[in-house]
mmCIF file of C-alpha atoms in Angstrom:
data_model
loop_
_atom_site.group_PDB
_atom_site.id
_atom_site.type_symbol
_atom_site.label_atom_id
_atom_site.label_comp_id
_atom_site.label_asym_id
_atom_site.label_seq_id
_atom_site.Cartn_x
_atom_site.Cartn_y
_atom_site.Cartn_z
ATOM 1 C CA UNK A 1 -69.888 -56.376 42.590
ATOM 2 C CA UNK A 2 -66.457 -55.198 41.848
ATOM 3 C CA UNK A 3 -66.015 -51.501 41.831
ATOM 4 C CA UNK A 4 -65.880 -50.559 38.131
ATOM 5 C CA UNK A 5 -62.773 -47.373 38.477
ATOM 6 C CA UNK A 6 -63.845 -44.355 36.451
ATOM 7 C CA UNK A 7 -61.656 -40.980 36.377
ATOM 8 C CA UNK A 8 -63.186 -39.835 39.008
ATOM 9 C CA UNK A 9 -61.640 -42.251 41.343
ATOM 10 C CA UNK A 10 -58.085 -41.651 39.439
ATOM 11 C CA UNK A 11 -58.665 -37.993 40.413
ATOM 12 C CA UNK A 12 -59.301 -39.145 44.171
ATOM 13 C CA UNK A 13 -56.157 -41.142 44.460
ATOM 14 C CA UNK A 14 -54.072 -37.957 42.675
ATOM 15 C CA UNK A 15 -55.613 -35.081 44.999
ATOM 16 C CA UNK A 16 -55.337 -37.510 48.277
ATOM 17 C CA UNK A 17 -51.204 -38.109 46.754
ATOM 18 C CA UNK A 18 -50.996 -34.230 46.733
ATOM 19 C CA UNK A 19 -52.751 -32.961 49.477
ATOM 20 C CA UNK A 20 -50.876 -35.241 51.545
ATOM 21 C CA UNK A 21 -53.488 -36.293 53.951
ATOM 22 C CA UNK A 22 -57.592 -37.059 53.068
ATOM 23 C CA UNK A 23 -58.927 -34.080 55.210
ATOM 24 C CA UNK A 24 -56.914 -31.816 53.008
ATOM 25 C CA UNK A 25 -58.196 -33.747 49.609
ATOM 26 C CA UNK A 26 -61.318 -33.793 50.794
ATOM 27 C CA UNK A 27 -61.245 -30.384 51.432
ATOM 28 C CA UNK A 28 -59.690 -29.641 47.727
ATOM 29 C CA UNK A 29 -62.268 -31.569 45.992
ATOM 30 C CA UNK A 30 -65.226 -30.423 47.947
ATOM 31 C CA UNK A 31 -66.953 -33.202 49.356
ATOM 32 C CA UNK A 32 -66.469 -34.703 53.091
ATOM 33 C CA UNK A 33 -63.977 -36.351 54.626
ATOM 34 C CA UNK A 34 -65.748 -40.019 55.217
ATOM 35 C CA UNK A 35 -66.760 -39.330 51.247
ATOM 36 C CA UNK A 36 -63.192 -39.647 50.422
ATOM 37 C CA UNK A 37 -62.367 -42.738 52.859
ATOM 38 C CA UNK A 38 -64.844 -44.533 51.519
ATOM 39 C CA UNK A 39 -63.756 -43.924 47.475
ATOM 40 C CA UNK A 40 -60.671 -44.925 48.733
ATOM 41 C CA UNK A 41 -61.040 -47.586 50.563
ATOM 42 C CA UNK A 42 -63.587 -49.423 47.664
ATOM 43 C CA UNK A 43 -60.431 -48.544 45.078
ATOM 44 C CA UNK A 44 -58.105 -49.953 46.915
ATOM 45 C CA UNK A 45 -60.421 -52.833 47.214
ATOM 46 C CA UNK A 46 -60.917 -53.042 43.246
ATOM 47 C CA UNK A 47 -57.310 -53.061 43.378
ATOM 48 C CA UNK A 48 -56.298 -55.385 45.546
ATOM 49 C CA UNK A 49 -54.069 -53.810 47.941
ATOM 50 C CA UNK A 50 -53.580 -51.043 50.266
ATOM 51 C CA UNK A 51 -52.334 -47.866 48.391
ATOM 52 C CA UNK A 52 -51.575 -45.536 51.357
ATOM 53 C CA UNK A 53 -50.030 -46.016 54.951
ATOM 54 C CA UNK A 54 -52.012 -43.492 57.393
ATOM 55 C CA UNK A 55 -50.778 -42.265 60.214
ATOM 56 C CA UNK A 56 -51.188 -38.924 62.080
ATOM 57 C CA UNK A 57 -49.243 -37.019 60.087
ATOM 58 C CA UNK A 58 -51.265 -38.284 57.401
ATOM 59 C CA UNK A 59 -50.929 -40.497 54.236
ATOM 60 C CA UNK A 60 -47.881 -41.710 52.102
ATOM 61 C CA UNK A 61 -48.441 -43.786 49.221
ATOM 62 C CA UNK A 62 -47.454 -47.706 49.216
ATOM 63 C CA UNK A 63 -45.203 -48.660 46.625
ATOM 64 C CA UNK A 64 -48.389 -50.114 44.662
ATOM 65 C CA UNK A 65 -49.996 -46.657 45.326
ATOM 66 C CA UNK A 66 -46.759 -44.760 43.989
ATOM 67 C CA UNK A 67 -47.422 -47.043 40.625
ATOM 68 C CA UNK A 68 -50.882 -46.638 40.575
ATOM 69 C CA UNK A 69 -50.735 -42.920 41.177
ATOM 70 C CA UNK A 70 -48.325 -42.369 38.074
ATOM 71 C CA UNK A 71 -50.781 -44.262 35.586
ATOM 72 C CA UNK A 72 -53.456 -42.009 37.141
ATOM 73 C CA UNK A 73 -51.544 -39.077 36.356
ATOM 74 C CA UNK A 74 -50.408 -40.496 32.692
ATOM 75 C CA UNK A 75 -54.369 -41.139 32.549
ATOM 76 C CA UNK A 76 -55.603 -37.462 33.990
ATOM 77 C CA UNK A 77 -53.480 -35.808 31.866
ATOM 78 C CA UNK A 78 -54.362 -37.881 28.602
ATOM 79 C CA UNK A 79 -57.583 -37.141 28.640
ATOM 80 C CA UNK A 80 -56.786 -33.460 29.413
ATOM 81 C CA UNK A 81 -55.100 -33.502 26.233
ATOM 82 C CA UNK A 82 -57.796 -35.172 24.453
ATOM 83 C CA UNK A 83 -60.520 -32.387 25.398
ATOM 84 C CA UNK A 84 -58.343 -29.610 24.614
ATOM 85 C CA UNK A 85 -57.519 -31.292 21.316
ATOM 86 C CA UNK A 86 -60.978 -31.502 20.748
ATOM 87 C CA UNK A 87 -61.810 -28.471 21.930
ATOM 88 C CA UNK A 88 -59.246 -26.583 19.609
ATOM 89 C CA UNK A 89 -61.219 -28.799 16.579
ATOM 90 C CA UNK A 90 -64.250 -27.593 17.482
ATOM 91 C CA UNK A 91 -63.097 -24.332 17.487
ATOM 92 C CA UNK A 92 -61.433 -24.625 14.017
ATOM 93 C CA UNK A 93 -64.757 -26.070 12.569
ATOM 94 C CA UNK A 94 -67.015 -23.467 14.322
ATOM 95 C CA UNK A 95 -64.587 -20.866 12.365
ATOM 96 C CA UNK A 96 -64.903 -21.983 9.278
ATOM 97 C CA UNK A 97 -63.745 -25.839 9.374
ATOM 98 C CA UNK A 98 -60.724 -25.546 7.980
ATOM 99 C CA UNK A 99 -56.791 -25.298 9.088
ATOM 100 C CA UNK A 100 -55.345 -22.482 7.385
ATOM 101 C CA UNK A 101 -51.398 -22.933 6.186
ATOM 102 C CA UNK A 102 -50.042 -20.535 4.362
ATOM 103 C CA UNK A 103 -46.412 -20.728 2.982
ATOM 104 C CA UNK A 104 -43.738 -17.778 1.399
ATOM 105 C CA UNK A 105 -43.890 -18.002 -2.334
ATOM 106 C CA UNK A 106 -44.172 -21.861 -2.626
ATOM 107 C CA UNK A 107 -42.067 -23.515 -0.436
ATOM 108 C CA UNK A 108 -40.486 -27.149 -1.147
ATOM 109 C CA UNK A 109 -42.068 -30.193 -0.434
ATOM 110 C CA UNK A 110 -45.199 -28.395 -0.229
ATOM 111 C CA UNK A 111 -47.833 -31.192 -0.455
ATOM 112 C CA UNK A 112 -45.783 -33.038 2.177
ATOM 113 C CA UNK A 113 -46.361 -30.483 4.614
ATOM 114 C CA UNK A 114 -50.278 -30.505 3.702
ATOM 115 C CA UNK A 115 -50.738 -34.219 3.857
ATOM 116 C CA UNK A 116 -48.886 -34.401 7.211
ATOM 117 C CA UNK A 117 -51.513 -32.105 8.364
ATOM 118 C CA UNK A 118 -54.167 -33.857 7.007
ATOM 119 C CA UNK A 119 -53.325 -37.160 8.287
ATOM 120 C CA UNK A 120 -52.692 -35.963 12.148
ATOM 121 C CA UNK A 121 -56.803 -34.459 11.916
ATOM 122 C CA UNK A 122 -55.535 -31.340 11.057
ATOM 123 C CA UNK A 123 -58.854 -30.928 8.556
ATOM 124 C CA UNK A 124 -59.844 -30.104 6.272
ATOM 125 C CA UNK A 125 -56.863 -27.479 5.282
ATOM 126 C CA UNK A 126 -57.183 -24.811 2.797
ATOM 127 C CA UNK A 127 -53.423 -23.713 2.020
ATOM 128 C CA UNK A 128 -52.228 -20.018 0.116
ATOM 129 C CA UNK A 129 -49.388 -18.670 -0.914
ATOM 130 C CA UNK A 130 -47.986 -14.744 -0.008
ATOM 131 C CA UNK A 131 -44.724 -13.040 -1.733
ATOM 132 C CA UNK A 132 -43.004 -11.267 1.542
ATOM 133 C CA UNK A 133 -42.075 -12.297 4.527
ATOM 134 C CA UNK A 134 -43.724 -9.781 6.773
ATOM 135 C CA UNK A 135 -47.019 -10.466 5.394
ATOM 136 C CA UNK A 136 -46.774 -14.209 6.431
ATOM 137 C CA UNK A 137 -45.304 -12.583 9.925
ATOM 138 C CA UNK A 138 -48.579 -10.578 10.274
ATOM 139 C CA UNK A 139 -50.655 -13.600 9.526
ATOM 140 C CA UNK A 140 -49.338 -15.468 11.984
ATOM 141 C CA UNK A 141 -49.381 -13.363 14.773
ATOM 142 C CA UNK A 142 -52.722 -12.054 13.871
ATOM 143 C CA UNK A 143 -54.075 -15.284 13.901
ATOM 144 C CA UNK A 144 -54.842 -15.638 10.457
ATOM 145 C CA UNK A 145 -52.911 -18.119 9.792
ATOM 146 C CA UNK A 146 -52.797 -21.519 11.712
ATOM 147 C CA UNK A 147 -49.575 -22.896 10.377
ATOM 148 C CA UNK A 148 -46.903 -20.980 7.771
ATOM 149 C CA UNK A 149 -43.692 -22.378 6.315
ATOM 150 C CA UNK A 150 -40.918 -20.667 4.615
ATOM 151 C CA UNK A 151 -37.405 -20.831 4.128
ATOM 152 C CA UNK A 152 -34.161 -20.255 5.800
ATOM 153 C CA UNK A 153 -30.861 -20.182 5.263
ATOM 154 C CA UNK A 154 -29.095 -20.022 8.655
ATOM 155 C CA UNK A 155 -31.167 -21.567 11.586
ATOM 156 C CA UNK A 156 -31.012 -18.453 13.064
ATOM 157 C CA UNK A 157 -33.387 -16.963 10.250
ATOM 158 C CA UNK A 158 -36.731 -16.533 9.816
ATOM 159 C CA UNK A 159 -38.390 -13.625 11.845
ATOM 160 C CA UNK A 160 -40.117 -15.562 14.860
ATOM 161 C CA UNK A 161 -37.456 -16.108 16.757
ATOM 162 C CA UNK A 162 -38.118 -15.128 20.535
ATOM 163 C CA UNK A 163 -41.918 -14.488 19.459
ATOM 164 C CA UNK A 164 -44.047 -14.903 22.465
ATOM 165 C CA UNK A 165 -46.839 -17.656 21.984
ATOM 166 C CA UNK A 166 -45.032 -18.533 18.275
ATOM 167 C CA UNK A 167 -43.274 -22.167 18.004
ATOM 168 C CA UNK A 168 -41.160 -22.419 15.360
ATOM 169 C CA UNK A 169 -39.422 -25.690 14.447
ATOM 170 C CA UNK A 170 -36.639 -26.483 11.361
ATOM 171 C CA UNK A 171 -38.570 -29.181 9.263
ATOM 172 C CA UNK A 172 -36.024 -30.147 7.226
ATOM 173 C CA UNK A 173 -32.126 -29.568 6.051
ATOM 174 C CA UNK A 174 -31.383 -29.824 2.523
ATOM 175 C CA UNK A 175 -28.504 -29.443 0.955
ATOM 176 C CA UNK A 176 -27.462 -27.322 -2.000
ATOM 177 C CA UNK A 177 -25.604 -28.746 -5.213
ATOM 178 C CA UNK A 178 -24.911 -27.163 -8.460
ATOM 179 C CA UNK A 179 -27.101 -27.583 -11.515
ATOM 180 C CA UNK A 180 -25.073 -27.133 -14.788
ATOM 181 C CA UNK A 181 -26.023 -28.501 -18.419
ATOM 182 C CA UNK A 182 -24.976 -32.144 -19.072
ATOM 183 C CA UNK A 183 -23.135 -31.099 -21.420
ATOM 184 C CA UNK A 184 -20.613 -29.041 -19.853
ATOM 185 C CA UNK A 185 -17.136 -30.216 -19.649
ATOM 186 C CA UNK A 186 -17.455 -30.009 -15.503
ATOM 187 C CA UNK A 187 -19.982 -32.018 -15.060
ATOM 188 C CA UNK A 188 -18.179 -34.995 -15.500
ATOM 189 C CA UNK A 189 -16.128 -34.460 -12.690
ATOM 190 C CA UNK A 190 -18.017 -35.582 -8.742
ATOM 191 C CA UNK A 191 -17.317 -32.484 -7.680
ATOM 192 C CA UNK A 192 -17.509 -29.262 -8.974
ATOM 193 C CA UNK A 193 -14.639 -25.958 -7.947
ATOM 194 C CA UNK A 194 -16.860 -22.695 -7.656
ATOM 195 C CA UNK A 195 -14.062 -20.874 -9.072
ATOM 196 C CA UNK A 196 -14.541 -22.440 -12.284
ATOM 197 C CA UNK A 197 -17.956 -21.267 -12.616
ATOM 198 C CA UNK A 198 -16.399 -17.304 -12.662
ATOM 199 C CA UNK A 199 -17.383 -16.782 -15.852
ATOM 200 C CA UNK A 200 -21.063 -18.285 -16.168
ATOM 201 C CA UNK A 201 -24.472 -16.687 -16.073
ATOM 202 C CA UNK A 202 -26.348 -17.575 -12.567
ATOM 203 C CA UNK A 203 -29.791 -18.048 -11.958
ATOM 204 C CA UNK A 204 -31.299 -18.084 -8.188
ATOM 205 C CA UNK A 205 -34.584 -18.581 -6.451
ATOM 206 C CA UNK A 206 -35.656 -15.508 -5.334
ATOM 207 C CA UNK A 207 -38.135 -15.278 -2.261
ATOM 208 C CA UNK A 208 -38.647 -11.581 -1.839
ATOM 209 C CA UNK A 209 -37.806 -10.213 1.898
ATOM 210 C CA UNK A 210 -35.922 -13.465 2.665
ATOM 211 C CA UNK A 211 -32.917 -13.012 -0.186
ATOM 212 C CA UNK A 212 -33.774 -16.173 -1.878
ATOM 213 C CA UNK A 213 -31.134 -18.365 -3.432
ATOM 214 C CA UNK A 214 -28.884 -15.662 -3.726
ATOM 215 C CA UNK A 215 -27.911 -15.213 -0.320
ATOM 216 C CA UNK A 216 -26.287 -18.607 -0.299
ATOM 217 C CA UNK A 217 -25.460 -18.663 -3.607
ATOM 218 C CA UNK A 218 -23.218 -14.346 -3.162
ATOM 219 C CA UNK A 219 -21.923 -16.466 0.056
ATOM 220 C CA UNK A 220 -20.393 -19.544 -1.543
ATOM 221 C CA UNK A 221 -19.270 -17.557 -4.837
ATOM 222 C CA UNK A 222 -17.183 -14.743 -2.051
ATOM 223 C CA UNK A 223 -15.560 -17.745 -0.785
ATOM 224 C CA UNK A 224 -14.878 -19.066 -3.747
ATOM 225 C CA UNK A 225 -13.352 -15.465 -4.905
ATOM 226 C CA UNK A 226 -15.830 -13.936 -7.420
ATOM 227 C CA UNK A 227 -19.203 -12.652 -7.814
ATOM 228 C CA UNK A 228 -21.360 -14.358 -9.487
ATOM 229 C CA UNK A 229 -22.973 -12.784 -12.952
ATOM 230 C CA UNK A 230 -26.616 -13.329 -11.983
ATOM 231 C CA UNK A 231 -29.029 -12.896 -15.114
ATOM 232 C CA UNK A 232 -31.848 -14.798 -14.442
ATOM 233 C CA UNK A 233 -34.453 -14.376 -10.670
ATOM 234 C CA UNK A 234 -36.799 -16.992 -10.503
ATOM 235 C CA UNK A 235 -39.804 -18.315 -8.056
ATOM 236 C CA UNK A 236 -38.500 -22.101 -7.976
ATOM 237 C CA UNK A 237 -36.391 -24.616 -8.255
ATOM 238 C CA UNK A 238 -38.005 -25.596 -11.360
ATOM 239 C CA UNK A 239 -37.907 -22.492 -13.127
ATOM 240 C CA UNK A 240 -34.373 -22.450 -12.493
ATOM 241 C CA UNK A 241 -33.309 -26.141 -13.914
ATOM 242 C CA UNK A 242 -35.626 -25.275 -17.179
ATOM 243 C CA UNK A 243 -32.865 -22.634 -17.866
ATOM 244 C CA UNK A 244 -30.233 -24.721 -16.893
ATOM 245 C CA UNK A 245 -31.691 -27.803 -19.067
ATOM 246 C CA UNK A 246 -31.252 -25.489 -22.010
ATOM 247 C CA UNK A 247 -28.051 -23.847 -21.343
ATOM 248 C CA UNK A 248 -28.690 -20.491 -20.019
ATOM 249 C CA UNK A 249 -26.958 -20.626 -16.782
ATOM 250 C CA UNK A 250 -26.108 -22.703 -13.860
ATOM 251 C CA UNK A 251 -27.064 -22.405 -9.976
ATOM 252 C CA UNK A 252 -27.852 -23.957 -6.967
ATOM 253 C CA UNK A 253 -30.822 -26.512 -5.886
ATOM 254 C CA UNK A 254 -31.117 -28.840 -3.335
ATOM 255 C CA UNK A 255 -29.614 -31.866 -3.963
ATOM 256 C CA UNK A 256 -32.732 -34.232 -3.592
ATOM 257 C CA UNK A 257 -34.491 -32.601 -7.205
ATOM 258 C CA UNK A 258 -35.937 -34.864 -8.707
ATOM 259 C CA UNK A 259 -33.197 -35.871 -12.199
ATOM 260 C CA UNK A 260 -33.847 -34.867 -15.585
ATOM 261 C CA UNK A 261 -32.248 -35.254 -19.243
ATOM 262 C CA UNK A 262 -29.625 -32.361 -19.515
ATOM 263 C CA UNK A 263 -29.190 -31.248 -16.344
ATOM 264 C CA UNK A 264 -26.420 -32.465 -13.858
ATOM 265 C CA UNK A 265 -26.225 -31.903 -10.049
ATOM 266 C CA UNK A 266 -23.009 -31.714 -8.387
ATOM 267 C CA UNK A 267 -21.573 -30.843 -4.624
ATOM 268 C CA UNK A 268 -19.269 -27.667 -4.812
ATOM 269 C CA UNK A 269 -15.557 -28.509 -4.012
ATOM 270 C CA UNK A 270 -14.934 -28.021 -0.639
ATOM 271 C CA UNK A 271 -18.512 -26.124 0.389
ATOM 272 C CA UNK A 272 -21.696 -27.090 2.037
ATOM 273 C CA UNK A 273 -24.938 -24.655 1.385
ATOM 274 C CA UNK A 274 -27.711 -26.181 3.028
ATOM 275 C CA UNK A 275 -31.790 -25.064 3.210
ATOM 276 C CA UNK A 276 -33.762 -24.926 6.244
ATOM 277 C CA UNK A 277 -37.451 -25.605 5.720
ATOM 278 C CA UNK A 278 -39.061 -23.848 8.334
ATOM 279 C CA UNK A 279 -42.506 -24.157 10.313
ATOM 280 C CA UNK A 280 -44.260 -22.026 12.752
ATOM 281 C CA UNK A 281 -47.797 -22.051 14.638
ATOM 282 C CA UNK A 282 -49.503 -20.269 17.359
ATOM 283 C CA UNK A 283 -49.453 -22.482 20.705
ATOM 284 C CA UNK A 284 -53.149 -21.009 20.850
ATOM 285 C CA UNK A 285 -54.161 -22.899 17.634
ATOM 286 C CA UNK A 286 -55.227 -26.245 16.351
ATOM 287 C CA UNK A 287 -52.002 -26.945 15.146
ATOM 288 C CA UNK A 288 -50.117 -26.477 18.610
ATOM 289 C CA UNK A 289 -52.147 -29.840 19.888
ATOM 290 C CA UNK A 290 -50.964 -31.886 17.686
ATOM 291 C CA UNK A 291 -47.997 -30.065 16.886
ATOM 292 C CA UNK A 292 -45.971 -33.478 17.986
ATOM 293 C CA UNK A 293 -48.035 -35.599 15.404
ATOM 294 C CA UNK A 294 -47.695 -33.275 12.809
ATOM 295 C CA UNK A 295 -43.545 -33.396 12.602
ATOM 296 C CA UNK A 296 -43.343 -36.686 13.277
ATOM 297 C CA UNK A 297 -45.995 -37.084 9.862
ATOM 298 C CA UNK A 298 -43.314 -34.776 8.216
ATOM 299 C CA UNK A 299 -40.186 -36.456 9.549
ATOM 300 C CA UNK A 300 -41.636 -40.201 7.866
ATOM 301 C CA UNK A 301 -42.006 -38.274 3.943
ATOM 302 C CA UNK A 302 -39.459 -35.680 4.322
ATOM 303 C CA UNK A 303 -36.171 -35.922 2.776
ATOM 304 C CA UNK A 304 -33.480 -34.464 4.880
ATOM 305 C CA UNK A 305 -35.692 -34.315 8.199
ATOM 306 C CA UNK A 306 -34.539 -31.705 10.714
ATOM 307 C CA UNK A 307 -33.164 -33.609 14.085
ATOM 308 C CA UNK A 308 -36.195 -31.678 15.820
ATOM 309 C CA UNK A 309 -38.693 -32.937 13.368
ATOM 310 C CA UNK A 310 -37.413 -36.859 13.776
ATOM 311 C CA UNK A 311 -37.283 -36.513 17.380
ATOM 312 C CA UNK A 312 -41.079 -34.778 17.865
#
């Protein structure tokens, strides 16, 4: 009866590959030497060739044993993966059963980010909202949160940087246009010159402890020459085009909001704002296993997916 191979076997051929000789594997795994010959010798007989060349000195593997040996490592380490996934899930559930995100104010594209979760295994996933940034810092690294998102505005942003046992990855890049009223004479134009918006009234997403909207938006205006008469400080993008929709100001939002009657979107002349949606998780969490998953889930419903995201 054909020898039916197991991982224990796969494990055999590995420790014999790194050990170098079977004394020495046998010796690593515990067992005795003629133990290990004969495992060996009923693989390679399940296998249908030799798959190492003894000699004194003792083994090297045959190029079938080189091949074999690298699925056995692909296959090891697979299934190492697997239990520590599982593990980590187990964990989760014994904690409560739940993946906890938690974002700064509410962050864009925020069901996106939940339903990539959800569709990797990360679940179920409760998800909550805080209004600074070092609360969602001390989350994190407290390890009450599993998975936070916020947003910069430089990729250098964001707090975790250099964090030991933090991953932090740029989701997505976004960038900024100008919302005006419809109705205004500059709209018509492709493009709109800051300059020419001296003498409006500004509104700006404001995420407390990150600068919101108006870091970008003080930025582009300086370049431009003038500051910008800011009246209005709200939580989203939303908030901001109701204002614009009925004439109260104009300001920036990311170019892929969804349209609406009354409200145009337009590139500045000669600038490019652009907003970072940022992630970060513990590598001792649930999220860190499937961390590869997860951004590749985000990547596929994400518009403006980071390079890092597309490439997980």
């Amino acid at each position: 009866m054909a020898l039916r191979l197991e991982l224990r076997h796969l494990q055999v051929l590995v420790t014999i590959a790194e050990a170098g000789s079977i004394r020495k594997a046998a010796a690593v795994l515990g067992v005795a030497q003629p133990t290990v010959t004969s495992q060996l010798r009923r693989v390679e007989a399940a296998l249908g060739g030799p798959l190492f060349v003894r000699s004194r000195e003792g083994v090297v593997p045959t190029a079938l044993g080189r091949s074999v040996i690298c699925d056995s490592w692909a296959v090891l380490g697979g299934m190492e993966r697997l239990v520590r996934s599982t593990r980590e899930r187990a964990r989760a559930s014994a904690a409560g059963g739940a993946v906890r995100v938690v974002s700064l104010c509410v962050v864009p594209h925020w069901p996106v980010l939940l339903r990539a979760a959800e569709s990797v295994g990360l679940a179920p996933v409760t998800s909550s909202h805080v209004r600074e940034r070092p609360v969602l810092e001390a989350l994190l690294r407290r390890g009450n949160a599993d998975l936070v998102a916020y947003v910069d505005w430089t990729e250098c942003e964001g707090g975790f940087a250099g964090r030991g046992g933090i991953r932090r990855v740029c989701l997505s890049e976004e960038p900024l246009h100008l919302a005006l009223p419809s109705s205004c004479e500059l709209a018509r134009g492709e493009t709109v010159p800051l300059a020419a918006l001296a003498d409006e009234d500004w509104a700006v997403v404001q995420v407390p402890g990150a600068g919101g909207l108006s870091s970008p938006t003080l930025a582009g205006c300086a370049g431009a020459g003038f500051t910008p008469r800011i009246r209005h400080h709200v939580w989203d993008d939303q908030a901001l085009l109701d204002l614009v929709e009925v004439g109260r100001c104009v300001g920036f939002v990311p170019a892929s909001a969804p349209p609406r009657a009354g409200v145009a979107l337009r590139p500045p002349s000669g600038l490019v704002l652009v907003r970072h949606l940022t992630a970060a998780w513990r590598l001792d969490s649930p999220v860190a296993v499937l961390a590869e998953a997860f951004m590749q889930a985000v990547a596929r419903d994400l518009p403006g997916a980071a390079p890092a995201a597309r490439r997980a």
